Short mmCIF file of C-alpha atoms in Angstrom, two decimals:
data_model
loop_
_atom_site.label_atom_id
_atom_site.label_comp_id
_atom_site.label_asym_id
_atom_site.label_seq_id
_atom_site.Cartn_x
_atom_site.Cartn_y
_atom_site.Cartn_z
CA UNK A 25 0.00 0.00 0.00
CA UNK A 26 1.38 3.48 -0.86
CA UNK A 27 2.20 5.68 2.11
CA UNK A 28 -0.04 8.63 2.88
CA UNK A 29 1.45 12.08 2.36
CA UNK A 30 0.42 15.64 3.08
CA UNK A 31 -0.50 18.16 0.40
CA UNK A 32 -1.90 21.69 0.89
CA UNK A 33 -5.18 23.08 -0.43
CA UNK A 34 -6.48 26.62 -0.72
CA UNK A 35 -8.59 27.63 2.33
CA UNK A 36 -10.72 29.82 0.06
CA UNK A 37 -12.42 26.63 -1.18
CA UNK A 38 -14.25 26.46 2.15
CA UNK A 39 -17.22 28.56 1.07
CA UNK A 40 -20.87 27.85 0.18
CA UNK A 41 -20.26 28.86 -3.45
CA UNK A 42 -17.42 26.38 -3.97
CA UNK A 43 -19.28 23.70 -2.05
CA UNK A 44 -22.28 23.99 -4.38
CA UNK A 45 -20.17 24.04 -7.54
CA UNK A 46 -17.74 21.23 -6.69
CA UNK A 47 -20.35 19.08 -4.94
CA UNK A 48 -19.78 15.35 -5.50
CA UNK A 49 -16.70 16.07 -7.64
CA UNK A 50 -14.71 16.90 -4.50
CA UNK A 51 -12.70 13.67 -4.51
CA UNK A 52 -11.70 14.04 -8.15
CA UNK A 53 -10.69 17.65 -7.46
CA UNK A 54 -8.53 16.58 -4.51
CA UNK A 55 -7.01 13.91 -6.74
CA UNK A 56 -5.97 16.53 -9.30
CA UNK A 57 -4.49 18.76 -6.59
CA UNK A 58 -2.53 15.87 -5.08
CA UNK A 59 -1.12 14.95 -8.49
CA UNK A 60 -0.07 18.51 -9.36
CA UNK A 61 3.69 18.43 -9.88
CA UNK A 62 4.49 21.97 -11.02
CA UNK A 63 2.94 25.42 -11.20
CA UNK A 64 3.43 28.30 -13.60
CA UNK A 65 1.93 31.75 -13.87
CA UNK A 66 -0.20 32.75 -16.81
CA UNK A 67 -1.44 36.30 -16.59
CA UNK A 68 -2.80 36.74 -13.07
CA UNK A 69 -3.53 33.03 -12.65
CA UNK A 70 -1.53 30.14 -11.29
CA UNK A 71 -1.93 26.94 -13.28
CA UNK A 72 -0.81 23.61 -11.85
CA UNK A 73 0.14 20.89 -14.29
CA UNK A 74 -0.90 17.37 -13.31
CA UNK A 75 1.68 14.55 -13.34
CA UNK A 76 4.15 16.59 -15.36
CA UNK A 77 1.83 16.78 -18.38
CA UNK A 78 1.28 13.04 -18.75
CA UNK A 79 -1.92 12.24 -20.66
CA UNK A 80 -4.41 10.84 -18.14
CA UNK A 81 -7.33 8.52 -18.79
CA UNK A 82 -10.41 8.20 -16.60
CA UNK A 83 -9.24 4.68 -15.76
CA UNK A 84 -6.15 6.17 -14.07
CA UNK A 85 -8.36 8.14 -11.68
CA UNK A 86 -10.68 5.17 -11.15
CA UNK A 87 -7.71 3.05 -10.12
CA UNK A 88 -7.02 5.40 -7.19
CA UNK A 89 -10.54 6.46 -6.19
CA UNK A 90 -12.36 3.21 -6.85
CA UNK A 91 -15.39 4.75 -8.63
CA UNK A 92 -16.75 3.86 -12.04
CA UNK A 93 -15.43 5.52 -15.19
CA UNK A 94 -18.85 7.02 -15.92
CA UNK A 95 -18.94 8.65 -12.47
CA UNK A 96 -15.40 9.99 -12.78
CA UNK A 97 -16.16 11.36 -16.25
CA UNK A 98 -19.26 13.13 -14.95
CA UNK A 99 -17.36 14.66 -12.04
CA UNK A 100 -14.40 15.73 -14.19
CA UNK A 101 -16.79 17.42 -16.63
CA UNK A 102 -18.37 19.21 -13.67
CA UNK A 103 -14.97 20.55 -12.61
CA UNK A 104 -14.35 21.73 -16.19
CA UNK A 105 -17.78 23.36 -16.36
CA UNK A 106 -17.11 25.46 -13.28
CA UNK A 107 -13.51 26.14 -14.39
CA UNK A 108 -11.68 24.41 -11.55
CA UNK A 109 -9.62 22.50 -14.09
CA UNK A 110 -8.91 22.68 -17.79
CA UNK A 111 -7.53 20.07 -20.13
CA UNK A 112 -5.94 19.46 -23.48
CA UNK A 113 -7.09 16.36 -25.36
CA UNK A 114 -4.48 14.04 -26.84
CA UNK A 115 -4.69 10.63 -28.54
CA UNK A 116 -3.58 9.00 -25.28
CA UNK A 117 -5.77 10.79 -22.73
CA UNK A 118 -6.06 14.35 -21.50
CA UNK A 119 -3.41 16.67 -20.07
CA UNK A 120 -4.91 18.41 -17.04
CA UNK A 121 -4.23 21.77 -15.40
CA UNK A 122 -5.60 22.88 -12.01
CA UNK A 123 -6.72 26.49 -12.33
CA UNK A 124 -5.70 29.00 -9.66
CA UNK A 125 -3.44 26.33 -8.22
CA UNK A 126 -1.79 27.22 -4.91
CA UNK A 127 -0.28 23.88 -3.97
CA UNK A 128 3.26 25.26 -3.89
CA UNK A 129 4.63 28.48 -2.49
CA UNK A 130 4.01 31.28 -4.94
CA UNK A 131 6.90 33.16 -6.54
CA UNK A 132 9.56 30.86 -5.11
CA UNK A 133 12.97 32.39 -5.64
CA UNK A 134 15.82 30.38 -7.05
CA UNK A 135 19.55 30.53 -6.53
CA UNK A 136 19.82 33.57 -8.78
CA UNK A 137 17.32 35.43 -6.57
CA UNK A 138 14.69 35.81 -9.29
CA UNK A 139 11.06 34.84 -8.88
CA UNK A 140 9.09 32.99 -11.55
CA UNK A 141 7.69 36.24 -12.96
CA UNK A 142 11.10 37.90 -13.00
CA UNK A 143 12.68 34.91 -14.73
CA UNK A 144 9.89 34.95 -17.31
CA UNK A 145 10.56 38.62 -18.08
CA UNK A 146 14.33 38.18 -18.11
CA UNK A 147 14.24 35.23 -20.48
CA UNK A 148 11.71 36.76 -22.82
CA UNK A 149 9.07 34.06 -22.39
CA UNK A 150 5.58 35.04 -23.43
CA UNK A 151 2.47 34.58 -21.32
CA UNK A 152 0.50 32.96 -24.11
CA UNK A 153 -1.40 29.72 -23.64
CA UNK A 154 1.27 27.61 -25.35
CA UNK A 155 3.67 26.01 -22.86
CA UNK A 156 7.47 25.72 -23.21
CA UNK A 157 8.89 22.33 -24.12
CA UNK A 158 10.74 20.41 -21.43
CA UNK A 159 13.54 19.29 -23.73
CA UNK A 160 16.35 20.94 -25.63
CA UNK A 161 18.32 22.02 -22.57
CA UNK A 162 21.91 23.03 -23.23
CA UNK A 163 25.09 22.48 -21.31
CA UNK A 164 26.72 24.80 -18.82
CA UNK A 165 28.67 26.45 -21.70
CA UNK A 166 25.37 27.65 -23.21
CA UNK A 167 21.93 28.07 -21.71
CA UNK A 168 21.13 26.31 -18.45
CA UNK A 169 17.77 24.97 -17.29
CA UNK A 170 17.14 28.32 -15.63
CA UNK A 171 16.67 29.77 -19.13
CA UNK A 172 13.78 27.46 -19.93
CA UNK A 173 11.05 27.47 -17.30
CA UNK A 174 7.33 26.93 -17.25
CA UNK A 175 5.64 24.28 -19.33
CA UNK A 176 4.06 25.84 -22.43
CA UNK A 177 3.79 23.07 -24.96
CA UNK A 178 4.03 19.32 -24.60
CA UNK A 179 4.89 17.12 -27.55
CA UNK A 180 2.91 13.91 -27.32
CA UNK A 181 4.94 11.01 -28.67
CA UNK A 182 3.81 7.46 -29.13
CA UNK A 183 7.25 6.14 -28.26
CA UNK A 184 6.89 6.28 -24.50
CA UNK A 185 6.19 9.63 -22.90
CA UNK A 186 6.01 7.89 -19.52
CA UNK A 187 9.72 7.04 -19.81
CA UNK A 188 10.59 10.74 -19.66
CA UNK A 189 8.28 11.56 -16.76
CA UNK A 190 10.10 11.24 -13.40
CA UNK A 191 6.93 11.91 -11.41
CA UNK A 192 5.11 9.00 -13.03
CA UNK A 193 8.24 6.85 -12.89
CA UNK A 194 8.44 7.34 -9.12
CA UNK A 195 4.77 6.41 -8.69
CA UNK A 196 5.28 3.27 -10.76
CA UNK A 197 8.06 2.00 -8.51
CA UNK A 198 7.34 3.50 -5.09
CA UNK A 199 3.62 4.39 -4.96
CA UNK A 200 2.10 7.78 -4.21
CA UNK A 201 4.31 10.76 -4.96
CA UNK A 202 5.21 12.64 -1.74
CA UNK A 203 5.66 16.41 -1.79
CA UNK A 204 9.35 15.94 -0.91
CA UNK A 205 9.86 14.02 -4.18
CA UNK A 206 8.05 16.73 -6.15
CA UNK A 207 10.34 19.38 -4.66
CA UNK A 208 13.47 17.34 -5.38
CA UNK A 209 12.50 16.60 -8.99
CA UNK A 210 11.43 20.19 -9.71
CA UNK A 211 14.74 21.46 -8.33
CA UNK A 212 16.84 19.23 -10.60
CA UNK A 213 14.61 19.91 -13.63
CA UNK A 214 14.64 23.69 -13.12
CA UNK A 215 17.94 24.56 -11.48
CA UNK A 216 20.54 21.99 -12.52
CA UNK A 217 22.85 21.94 -15.52
CA UNK A 218 21.58 18.54 -16.65
CA UNK A 219 21.00 18.48 -20.41
CA UNK A 220 18.39 15.72 -20.06
CA UNK A 221 17.06 16.21 -16.51
CA UNK A 222 13.87 14.14 -16.88
CA UNK A 223 15.77 11.21 -18.43
CA UNK A 224 18.51 11.38 -15.81
CA UNK A 225 16.02 11.44 -12.92
CA UNK A 226 14.10 8.50 -14.44
CA UNK A 227 17.36 6.56 -14.76
CA UNK A 228 18.17 7.22 -11.09
CA UNK A 229 14.64 6.25 -9.99
CA UNK A 230 14.83 2.94 -11.86
CA UNK A 231 18.17 2.10 -10.28
CA UNK A 232 16.97 3.18 -6.86
CA UNK A 233 14.19 0.60 -7.08
CA UNK A 234 16.81 -2.17 -7.38
CA UNK A 235 18.32 -1.10 -4.06
CA UNK A 236 14.92 -0.90 -2.27
CA UNK A 237 16.04 2.06 -0.13
CA UNK A 238 14.26 2.73 3.14
CA UNK A 239 13.83 6.37 2.15
CA UNK A 240 13.58 6.51 -1.67
CA UNK A 241 13.43 10.32 -1.92
CA UNK A 242 16.55 10.80 0.22
CA UNK A 243 18.39 8.07 -1.70
CA UNK A 244 17.45 9.50 -5.11
CA UNK A 245 18.39 13.04 -4.01
CA UNK A 246 21.81 11.84 -2.84
CA UNK A 247 22.54 10.10 -6.16
CA UNK A 248 21.45 13.15 -8.17
CA UNK A 249 23.71 15.33 -6.03
CA UNK A 250 26.64 12.97 -6.67
CA UNK A 251 25.94 12.93 -10.41
CA UNK A 252 25.88 16.73 -10.49
CA UNK A 253 29.09 16.93 -8.45
CA UNK A 254 30.82 14.65 -10.96
CA UNK A 255 29.52 16.86 -13.81
CA UNK A 256 27.65 14.02 -15.50
CA UNK A 257 25.28 16.40 -17.23
CA UNK A 258 24.01 14.13 -20.02
CA UNK A 259 22.07 10.86 -19.92
CA UNK A 260 24.85 9.24 -21.95
CA UNK A 261 27.44 10.20 -19.34
CA UNK A 262 25.23 8.91 -16.53
CA UNK A 263 24.64 5.57 -18.26
CA UNK A 264 28.35 5.17 -19.00
CA UNK A 265 29.12 5.80 -15.34
CA UNK A 266 26.42 3.36 -14.26
CA UNK A 267 27.96 0.67 -16.46
CA UNK A 268 31.34 1.26 -14.87
CA UNK A 269 29.72 1.23 -11.44
CA UNK A 270 27.98 -2.08 -12.13
CA UNK A 271 31.22 -3.67 -13.29
CA UNK A 272 32.91 -2.65 -10.06
CA UNK A 273 30.01 -4.00 -8.01
CA UNK A 274 30.33 -7.37 -9.75
CA UNK A 275 33.95 -7.48 -8.72
CA UNK A 276 32.98 -6.77 -5.13
CA UNK A 277 30.00 -9.07 -4.76
CA UNK A 278 30.31 -9.19 -1.00
CA UNK A 279 30.01 -5.43 -0.72
CA UNK A 280 26.59 -3.77 -0.96
CA UNK A 281 26.22 -1.44 -3.90
CA UNK A 282 24.92 1.30 -1.62
CA UNK A 283 28.21 1.28 0.32
CA UNK A 284 30.41 1.95 -2.69
CA UNK A 285 31.72 5.49 -2.97
CA UNK A 286 30.31 6.82 -6.24
CA UNK A 287 32.67 9.72 -6.50
CA UNK A 288 35.82 7.59 -6.22
CA UNK A 289 34.97 5.21 -9.05
#
């Protein structure tokens, strides 16, 4: 069974107006809030993207809530009608956004001291409805991840979008996504020099599963920190290092992989 975890909600929802509008769709609305992995500002509104932009089917929600697909569909349409959520239809499901999302602290400042709005102005990103792609990051000698921020457009590919989604990858191996994992993943996606941050995080998550760590988030965060310290900024460099690591582990079969010093390989 997945462990329970805390997630915040907006206290302004506790009003007669919201109660009447949300009604029986409350559980679906809470589901969308809990699955929100990132927020971005569009105009005067905060939008929260659900599961990193992964296309979601009604069956995915049913699996967690235990209702029928017809009931979930009715409740989701109710939330759309009253503008609590919006979605973008794809061949593989719908990409959902929570409107006026306040799950995370607003205008969080990064290492360079700029808020989300200031970064958007500095980097010349528009506030149009299209969202920026989450690929195409450059190395430390060019643009860093700090130059490409909020999600504006998501390319839907039939060749395995899930494989590039660290949030979904974590859920697949470890169950419900805790807020600590969301914060860790968002940090490395936004503020690292990784060229392929989503792919690198997914690679680390998959390998973490093999070690069955007591605290997966802490374990994953430590490995990502080590990778960054060693300047393994591409997925190719990470995989090459992993291969070398595995070869050394084979030669030290009596020693646990988790005890080997990554940085001295």
